Coordinates of C-alpha atoms and ligand atoms in Angstrom, one line a residue:
X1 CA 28.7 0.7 4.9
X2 CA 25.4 2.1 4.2
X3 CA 22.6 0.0 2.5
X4 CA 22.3 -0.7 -0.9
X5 CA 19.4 0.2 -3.0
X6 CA 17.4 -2.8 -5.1
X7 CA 15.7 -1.3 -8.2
X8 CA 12.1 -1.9 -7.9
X9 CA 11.0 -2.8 -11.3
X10 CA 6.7 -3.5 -11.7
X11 CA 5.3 -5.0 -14.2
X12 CA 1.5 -5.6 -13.0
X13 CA 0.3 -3.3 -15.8
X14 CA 2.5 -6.0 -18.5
X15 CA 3.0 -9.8 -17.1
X16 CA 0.3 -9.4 -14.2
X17 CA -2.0 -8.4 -17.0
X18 CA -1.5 -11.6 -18.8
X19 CA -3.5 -13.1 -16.5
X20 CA -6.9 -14.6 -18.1
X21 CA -10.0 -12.5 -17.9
X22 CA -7.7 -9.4 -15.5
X23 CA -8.0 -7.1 -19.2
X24 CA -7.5 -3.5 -17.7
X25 CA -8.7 -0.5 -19.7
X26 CA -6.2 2.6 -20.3
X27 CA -8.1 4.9 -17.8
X28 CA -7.7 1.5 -15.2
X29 CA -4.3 1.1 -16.2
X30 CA -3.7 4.9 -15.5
X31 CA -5.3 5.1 -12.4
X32 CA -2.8 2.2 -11.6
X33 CA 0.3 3.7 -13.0
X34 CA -0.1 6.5 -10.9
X35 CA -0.7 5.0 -7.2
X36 CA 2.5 2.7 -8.1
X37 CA 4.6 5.8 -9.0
X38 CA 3.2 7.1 -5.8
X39 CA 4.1 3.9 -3.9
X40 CA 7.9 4.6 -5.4
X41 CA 9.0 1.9 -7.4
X42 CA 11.5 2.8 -10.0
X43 CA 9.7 1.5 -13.1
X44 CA 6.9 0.8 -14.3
X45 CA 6.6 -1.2 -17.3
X46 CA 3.5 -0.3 -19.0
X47 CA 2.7 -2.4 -21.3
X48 CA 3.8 -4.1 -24.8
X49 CA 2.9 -1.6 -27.5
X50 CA 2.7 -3.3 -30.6
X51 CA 0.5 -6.2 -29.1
X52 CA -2.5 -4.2 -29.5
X53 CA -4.0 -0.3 -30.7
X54 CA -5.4 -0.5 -26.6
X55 CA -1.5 -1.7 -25.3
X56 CA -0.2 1.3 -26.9
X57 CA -2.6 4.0 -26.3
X58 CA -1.9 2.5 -22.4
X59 CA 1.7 3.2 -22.9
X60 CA 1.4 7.0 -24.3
X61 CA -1.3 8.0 -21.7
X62 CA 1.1 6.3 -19.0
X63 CA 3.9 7.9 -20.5
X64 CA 2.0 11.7 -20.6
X65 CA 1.6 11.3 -16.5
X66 CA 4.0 9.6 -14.7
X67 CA 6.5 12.4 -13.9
X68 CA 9.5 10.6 -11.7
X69 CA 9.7 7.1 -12.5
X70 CA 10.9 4.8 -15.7
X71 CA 8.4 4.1 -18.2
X72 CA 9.1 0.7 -20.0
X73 CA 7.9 -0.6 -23.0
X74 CA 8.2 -4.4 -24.0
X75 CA 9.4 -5.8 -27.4
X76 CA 10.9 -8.9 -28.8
X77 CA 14.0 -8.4 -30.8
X78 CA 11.8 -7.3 -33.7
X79 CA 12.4 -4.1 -35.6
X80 CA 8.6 -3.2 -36.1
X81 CA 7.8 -3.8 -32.1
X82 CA 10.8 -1.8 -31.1
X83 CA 9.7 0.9 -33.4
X84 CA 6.5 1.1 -31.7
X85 CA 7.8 0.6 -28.6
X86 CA 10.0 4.0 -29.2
X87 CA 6.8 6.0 -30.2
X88 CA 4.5 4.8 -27.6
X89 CA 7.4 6.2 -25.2
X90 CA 7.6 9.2 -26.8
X91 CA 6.3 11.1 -24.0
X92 CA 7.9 9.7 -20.8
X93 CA 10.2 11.5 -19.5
X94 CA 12.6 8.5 -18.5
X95 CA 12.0 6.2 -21.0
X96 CA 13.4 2.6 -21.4
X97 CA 12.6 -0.3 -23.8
X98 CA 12.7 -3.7 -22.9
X99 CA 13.8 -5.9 -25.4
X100 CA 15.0 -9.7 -25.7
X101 CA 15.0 -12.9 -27.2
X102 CA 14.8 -16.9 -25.9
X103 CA 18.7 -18.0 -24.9
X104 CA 18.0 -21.5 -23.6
X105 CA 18.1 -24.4 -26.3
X106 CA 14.4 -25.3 -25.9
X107 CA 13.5 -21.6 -27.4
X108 CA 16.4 -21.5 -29.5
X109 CA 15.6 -24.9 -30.8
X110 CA 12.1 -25.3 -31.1
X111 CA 11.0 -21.3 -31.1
X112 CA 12.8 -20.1 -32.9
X113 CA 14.7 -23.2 -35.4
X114 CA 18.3 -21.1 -35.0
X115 CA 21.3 -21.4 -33.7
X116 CA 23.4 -19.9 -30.6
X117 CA 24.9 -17.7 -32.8
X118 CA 22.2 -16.5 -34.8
X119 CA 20.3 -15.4 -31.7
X120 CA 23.1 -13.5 -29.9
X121 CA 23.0 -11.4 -33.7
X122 CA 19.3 -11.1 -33.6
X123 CA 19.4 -9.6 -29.5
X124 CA 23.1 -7.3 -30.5
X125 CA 20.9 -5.3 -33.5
X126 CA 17.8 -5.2 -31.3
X127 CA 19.7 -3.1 -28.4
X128 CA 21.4 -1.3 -30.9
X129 CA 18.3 -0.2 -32.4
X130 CA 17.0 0.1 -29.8
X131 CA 19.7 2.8 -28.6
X132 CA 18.3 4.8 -31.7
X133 CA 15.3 5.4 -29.5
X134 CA 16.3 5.7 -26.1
X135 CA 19.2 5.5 -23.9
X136 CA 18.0 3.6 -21.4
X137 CA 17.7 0.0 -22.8
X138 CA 17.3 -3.5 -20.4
X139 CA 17.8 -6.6 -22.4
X140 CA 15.5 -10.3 -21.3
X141 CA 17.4 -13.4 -22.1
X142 CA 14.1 -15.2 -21.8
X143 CA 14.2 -18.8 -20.4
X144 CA 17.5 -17.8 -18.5
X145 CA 16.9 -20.3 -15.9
X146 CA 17.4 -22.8 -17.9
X147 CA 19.9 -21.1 -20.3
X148 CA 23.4 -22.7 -20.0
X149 CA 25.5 -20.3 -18.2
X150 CA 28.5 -19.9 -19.9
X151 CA 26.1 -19.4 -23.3
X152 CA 24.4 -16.5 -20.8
X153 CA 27.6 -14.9 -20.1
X154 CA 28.5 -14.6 -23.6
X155 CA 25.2 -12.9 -24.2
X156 CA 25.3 -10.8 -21.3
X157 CA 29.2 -9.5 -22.4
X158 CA 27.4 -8.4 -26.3
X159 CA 24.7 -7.0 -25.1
X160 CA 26.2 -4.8 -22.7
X161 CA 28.8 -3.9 -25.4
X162 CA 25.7 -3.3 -27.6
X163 CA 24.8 -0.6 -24.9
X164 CA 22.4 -2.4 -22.5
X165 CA 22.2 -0.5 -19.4
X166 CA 20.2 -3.4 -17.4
X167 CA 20.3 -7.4 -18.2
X168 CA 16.9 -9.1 -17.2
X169 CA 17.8 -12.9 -16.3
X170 CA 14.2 -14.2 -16.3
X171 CA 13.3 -17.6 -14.9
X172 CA 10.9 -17.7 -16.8
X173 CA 9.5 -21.0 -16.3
X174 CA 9.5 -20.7 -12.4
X175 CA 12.1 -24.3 -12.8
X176 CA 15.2 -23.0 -10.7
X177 CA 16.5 -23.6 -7.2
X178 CA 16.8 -20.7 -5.3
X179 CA 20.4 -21.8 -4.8
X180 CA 20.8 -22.2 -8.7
X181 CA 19.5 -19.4 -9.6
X182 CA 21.9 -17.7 -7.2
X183 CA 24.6 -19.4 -8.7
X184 CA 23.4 -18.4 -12.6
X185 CA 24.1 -14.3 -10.9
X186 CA 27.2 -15.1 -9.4
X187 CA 28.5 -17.1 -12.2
X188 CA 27.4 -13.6 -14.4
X189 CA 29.1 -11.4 -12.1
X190 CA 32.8 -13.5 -12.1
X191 CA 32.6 -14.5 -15.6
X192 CA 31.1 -11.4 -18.1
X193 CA 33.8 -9.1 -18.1
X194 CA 32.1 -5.9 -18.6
X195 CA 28.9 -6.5 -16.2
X196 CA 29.8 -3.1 -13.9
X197 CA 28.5 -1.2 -16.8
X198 CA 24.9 -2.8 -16.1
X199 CA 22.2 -3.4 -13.7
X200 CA 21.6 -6.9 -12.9
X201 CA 17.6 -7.9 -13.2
X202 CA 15.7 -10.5 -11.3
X203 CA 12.3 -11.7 -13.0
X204 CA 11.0 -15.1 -11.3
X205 CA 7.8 -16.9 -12.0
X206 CA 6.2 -18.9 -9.4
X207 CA 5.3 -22.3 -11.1
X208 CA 7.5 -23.9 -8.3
X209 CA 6.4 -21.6 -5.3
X210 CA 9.8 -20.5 -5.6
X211 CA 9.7 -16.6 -7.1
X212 CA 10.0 -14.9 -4.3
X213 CA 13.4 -16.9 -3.1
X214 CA 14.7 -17.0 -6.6
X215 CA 14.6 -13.0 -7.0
X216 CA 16.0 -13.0 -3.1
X217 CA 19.0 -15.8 -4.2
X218 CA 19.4 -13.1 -6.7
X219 CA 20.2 -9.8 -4.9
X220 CA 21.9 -11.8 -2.5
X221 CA 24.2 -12.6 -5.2
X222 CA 24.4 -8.9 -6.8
X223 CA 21.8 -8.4 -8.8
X224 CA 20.2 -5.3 -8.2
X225 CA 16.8 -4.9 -9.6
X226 CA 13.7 -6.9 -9.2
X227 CA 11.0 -7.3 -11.7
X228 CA 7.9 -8.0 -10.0
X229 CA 4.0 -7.7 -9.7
X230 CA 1.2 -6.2 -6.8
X231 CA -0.1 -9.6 -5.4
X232 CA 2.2 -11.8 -7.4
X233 CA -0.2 -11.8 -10.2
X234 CA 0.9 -13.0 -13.8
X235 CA 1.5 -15.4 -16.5
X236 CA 0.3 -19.0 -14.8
X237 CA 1.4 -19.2 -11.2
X238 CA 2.5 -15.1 -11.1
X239 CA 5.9 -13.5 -11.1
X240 CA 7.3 -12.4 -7.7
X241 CA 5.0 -10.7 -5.6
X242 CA 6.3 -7.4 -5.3
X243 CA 4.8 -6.6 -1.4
X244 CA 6.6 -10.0 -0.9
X245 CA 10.3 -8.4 -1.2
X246 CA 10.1 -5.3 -0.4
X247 CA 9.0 -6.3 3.0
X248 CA 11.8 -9.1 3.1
X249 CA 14.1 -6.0 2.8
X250 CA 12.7 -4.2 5.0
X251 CA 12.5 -6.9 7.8
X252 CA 15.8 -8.8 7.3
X253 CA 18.4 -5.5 8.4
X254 CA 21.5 -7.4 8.1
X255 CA 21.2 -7.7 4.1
X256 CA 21.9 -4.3 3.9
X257 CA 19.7 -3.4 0.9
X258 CA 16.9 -1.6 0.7
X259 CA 14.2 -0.4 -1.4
X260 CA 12.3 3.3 -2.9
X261 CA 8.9 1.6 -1.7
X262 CA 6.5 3.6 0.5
X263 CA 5.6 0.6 2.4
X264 CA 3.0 2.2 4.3
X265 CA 1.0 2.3 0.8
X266 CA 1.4 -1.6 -0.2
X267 CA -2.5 -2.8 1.2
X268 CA -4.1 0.1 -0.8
X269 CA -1.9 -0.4 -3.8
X270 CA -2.7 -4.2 -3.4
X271 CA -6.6 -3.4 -2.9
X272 CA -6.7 -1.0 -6.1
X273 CA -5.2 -3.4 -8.4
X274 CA -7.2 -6.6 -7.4
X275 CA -10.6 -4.4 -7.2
X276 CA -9.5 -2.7 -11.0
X277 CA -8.6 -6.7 -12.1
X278 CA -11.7 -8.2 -10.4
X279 CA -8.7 -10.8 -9.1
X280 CA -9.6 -11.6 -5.4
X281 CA -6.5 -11.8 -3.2
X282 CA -6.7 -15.1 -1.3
X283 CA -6.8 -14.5 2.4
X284 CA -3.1 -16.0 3.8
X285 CA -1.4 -14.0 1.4
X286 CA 1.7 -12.9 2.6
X287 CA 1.3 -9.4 3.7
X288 CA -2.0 -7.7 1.9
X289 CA -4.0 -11.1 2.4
X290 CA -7.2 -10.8 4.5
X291 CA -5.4 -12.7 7.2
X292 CA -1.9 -12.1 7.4
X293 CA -2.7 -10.2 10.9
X294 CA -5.8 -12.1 12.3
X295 CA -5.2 -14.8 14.9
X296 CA -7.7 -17.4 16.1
X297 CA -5.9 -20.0 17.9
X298 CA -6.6 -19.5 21.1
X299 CA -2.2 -19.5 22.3
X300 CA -1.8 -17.1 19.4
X301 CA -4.7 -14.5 20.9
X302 CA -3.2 -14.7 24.7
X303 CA 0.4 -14.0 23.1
X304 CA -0.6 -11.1 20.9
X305 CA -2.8 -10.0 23.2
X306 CA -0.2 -9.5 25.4
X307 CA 2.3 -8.5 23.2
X308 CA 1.7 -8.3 19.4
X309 CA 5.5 -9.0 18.8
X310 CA 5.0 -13.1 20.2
X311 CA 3.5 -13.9 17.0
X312 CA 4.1 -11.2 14.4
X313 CA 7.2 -10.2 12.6
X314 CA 5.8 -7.0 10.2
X315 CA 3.8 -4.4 12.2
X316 CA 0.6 -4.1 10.4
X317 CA 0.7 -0.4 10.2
X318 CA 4.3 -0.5 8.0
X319 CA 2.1 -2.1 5.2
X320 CA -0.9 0.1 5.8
X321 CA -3.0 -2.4 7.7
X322 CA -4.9 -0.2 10.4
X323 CA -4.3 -3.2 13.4
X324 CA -4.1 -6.8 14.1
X325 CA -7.5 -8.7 14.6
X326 CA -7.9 -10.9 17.1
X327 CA -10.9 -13.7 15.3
X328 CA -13.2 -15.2 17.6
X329 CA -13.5 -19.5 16.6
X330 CA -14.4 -22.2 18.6
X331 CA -10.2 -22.4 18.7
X332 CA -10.2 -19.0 21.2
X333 CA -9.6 -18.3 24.5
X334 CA -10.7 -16.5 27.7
X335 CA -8.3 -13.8 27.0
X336 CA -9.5 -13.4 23.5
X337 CA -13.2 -13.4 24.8
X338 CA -12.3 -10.7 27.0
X339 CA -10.4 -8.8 25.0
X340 CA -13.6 -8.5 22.0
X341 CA -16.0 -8.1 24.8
X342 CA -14.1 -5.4 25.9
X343 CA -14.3 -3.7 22.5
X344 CA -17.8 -3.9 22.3
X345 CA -18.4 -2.6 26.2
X346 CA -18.4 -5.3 28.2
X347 CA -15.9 -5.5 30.6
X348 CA -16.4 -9.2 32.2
X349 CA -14.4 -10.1 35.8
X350 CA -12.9 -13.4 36.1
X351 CA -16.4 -15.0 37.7
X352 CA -18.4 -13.3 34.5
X353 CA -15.9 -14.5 31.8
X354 CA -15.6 -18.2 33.4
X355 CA -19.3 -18.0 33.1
X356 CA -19.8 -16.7 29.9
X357 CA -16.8 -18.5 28.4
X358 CA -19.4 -22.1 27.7
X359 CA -21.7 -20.2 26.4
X360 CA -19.1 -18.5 24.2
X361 CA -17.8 -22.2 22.8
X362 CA -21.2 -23.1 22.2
X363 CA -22.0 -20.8 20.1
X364 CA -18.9 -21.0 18.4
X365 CA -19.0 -24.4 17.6
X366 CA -22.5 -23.6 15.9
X367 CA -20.8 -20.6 13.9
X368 CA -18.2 -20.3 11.9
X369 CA -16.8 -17.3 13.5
X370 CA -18.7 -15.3 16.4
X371 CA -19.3 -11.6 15.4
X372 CA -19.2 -8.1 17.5
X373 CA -23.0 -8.8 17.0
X374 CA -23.2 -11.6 18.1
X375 CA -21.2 -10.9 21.9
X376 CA -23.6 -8.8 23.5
X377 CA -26.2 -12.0 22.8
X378 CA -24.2 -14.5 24.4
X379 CA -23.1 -12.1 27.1
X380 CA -27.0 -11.9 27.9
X381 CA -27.8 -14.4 27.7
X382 CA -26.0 -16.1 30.7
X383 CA -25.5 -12.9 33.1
Ligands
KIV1 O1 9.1 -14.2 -18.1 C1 9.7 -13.7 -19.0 O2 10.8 -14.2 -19.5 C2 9.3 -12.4 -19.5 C3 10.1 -11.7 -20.5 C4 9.3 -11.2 -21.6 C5 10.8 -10.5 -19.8 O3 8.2 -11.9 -19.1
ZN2 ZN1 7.6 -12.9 -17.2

């Protein structure tokens, strides 16, 4: 059987923009829209238009430009936001709104002071409306992680009778298991008896550190979509970092799914967005970080060195990293040594690298890291 395809659903441009003081302007936000289309997610949710006169003007120039992939527009299960929603997404040319209410009891309770009943109402006339505006409608049952499931499935059942085309099961909170929250999909797919005539959505937040094996738990399970963000950025800890399953996809063969992403163009799509947000990416990120292929142990040099495959799983150029840097610490080796020296024109024998090797460690326990600037000195310095 051929592989599956997971949806690739971003929404940098709408929860990774909730992050404090990463405000992106509509030209920013359009520059942005368009290197993710080219990078081939599916859809790109572009904002939530009646939060503010900027939000929506985002969301029509978006819409205007983006030729091949969903446009989303967020709401709550308000008639006025899904309104707006519908005109700022008057344009695209595959439109879809996003709407949804709070399902666990905390939000039902305290949020919104109703009952069970009340809300499954409130989310059945928001699709429907919805539907006035655009066929393509995904419902969020926010706080699904910690909705009661059986109380889920009967929401999922009305809303797809309603005319949902994809359910979003957020965890929100970031509180699930990755095992639990693979159980919440499966118990979906045995129990809501129309879910084939919807797309099952995966949108995990990271409070736990768990996002990215939440949303993995999840398509293991059957759901096939993912909602996540360039870098991981968003609300708090971040949603699931989009770079982060794609690659899991791509690397793990015997899931047999498989995304649209143009992997190649993940390190520039991560560097645009954290250059436009002025949110630095911290250096062991998985896959764009500064050092997710350096090495500077010196075991780690001598195995890479010798074959890259000893110590990395991803090649760097599938991401759109040019190579794998070997670092020179006070942790490296001969081989390492050689190997930079090398690269700078120095090709030192065995009798000139044991020589130069003390002066090497010296120098490196003075430094933080030695530099290609710095080689040629140390090299001199002793031959
Ligand atoms: O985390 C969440 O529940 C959300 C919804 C609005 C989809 O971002
Ligand atoms: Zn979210």
């Amino acid at each position: 059987m051929g592989k599956q395809t997971v949806k690739i659903f971003d929404t940098s441009l709408r929860d990774g923009e909730q992050v404090p003081g990463c405000k992106l302007n509509t030209s920013q936000k359009v520059i942005i829209a368009q290197k993710l289309e080219d990078l081939g997610v599916d859809v790109i949710e572009a904002g939530f238009p009646v939060s503010s006169p900027g939000d929506f003007n985002s969301v029509v120039e978006i819409s205007k430009i983006i030729k091949n992939t969903t446009v989303c527009a967020l709401s709550r299960a308000v008639e006025n936001d899904i309104k707006i929603a519908g005109e700022a997404l008057k344009y695209a040319k595959l439109p879809r709104i996003h709407t949804g209410i709070g399902t666990s009891d905390s939000h039902i309770k305290y949020k919104f002071n109703s009952t069970r009943d009340k809300i499954i109402e409130s989310g059945y006339n928001a699709v429907k409306y919805a539907k006035t505006f655009v066929e393509d409608v995904e419902f969020y049952a926010e706080d699904a992680g910690r909705t009661d499931n059986e109380f889920l499935a009967k929401v999922c059942e009305k809303m797809i009778e309603a005319g949902a085309t994809v359910l979003n099961i957020p965890d929100t909170t970031g509180y699930c298991l990755p095992e639990e929250y693979g159980e919440k999909i499966k118990y979906l797919f045995e129990n809501v008896k129309n879910i084939d005539k919807a797309i099952i959505s995966c949108h995990c937040h990271n409070d736990l550190g768990l996002a990215t094996a939440n949303s993995i738990a999840g398509i293991t399970n059957g759901a096939r979509q993912i909602e996540c963000t360039i870098n991981g950025i968003g609300e708090r800890a971040g949603n699931t970092s989009l770079e982060e399953v794609v690659m899991i996809m791509k690397q793990h063969e015997n899931l047999n799914l498989d995304t649209n992403i143009n992997t190649k163009l993940l390190y520039e799509t991560s560097k645009l967005v954290s250059e436009s947000m002025g949110m630095f990416v911290q250096p062991n990120k998985a896959i764009v970080g500064a050092n997710a292929f350096a090495h500077s142990s010196g075991i780690h040099q001598d195995g890479v060195i010798k074959n890259r495959e000893t110590y990395e799983i991803i090649d760097p150029y599938d991401v759109g990293v040019n190579k794998s840097s070997i670092i020179l610490t006070a942790r490296s080796g001969r081989s390492a040594l050689a190997y930079r020296a090398k690269l700078v024109g120095f090709d030192l024998s065995k009798d000139e690298l044991d020589l130069v090797y003390p002066e090497f460690l010296k120098f490196a326990d003075s430094n933080k890291s030695v530099l290609d600037k710095d080689i040629p000195k140390i090299i001199n310095n002793i031959l």
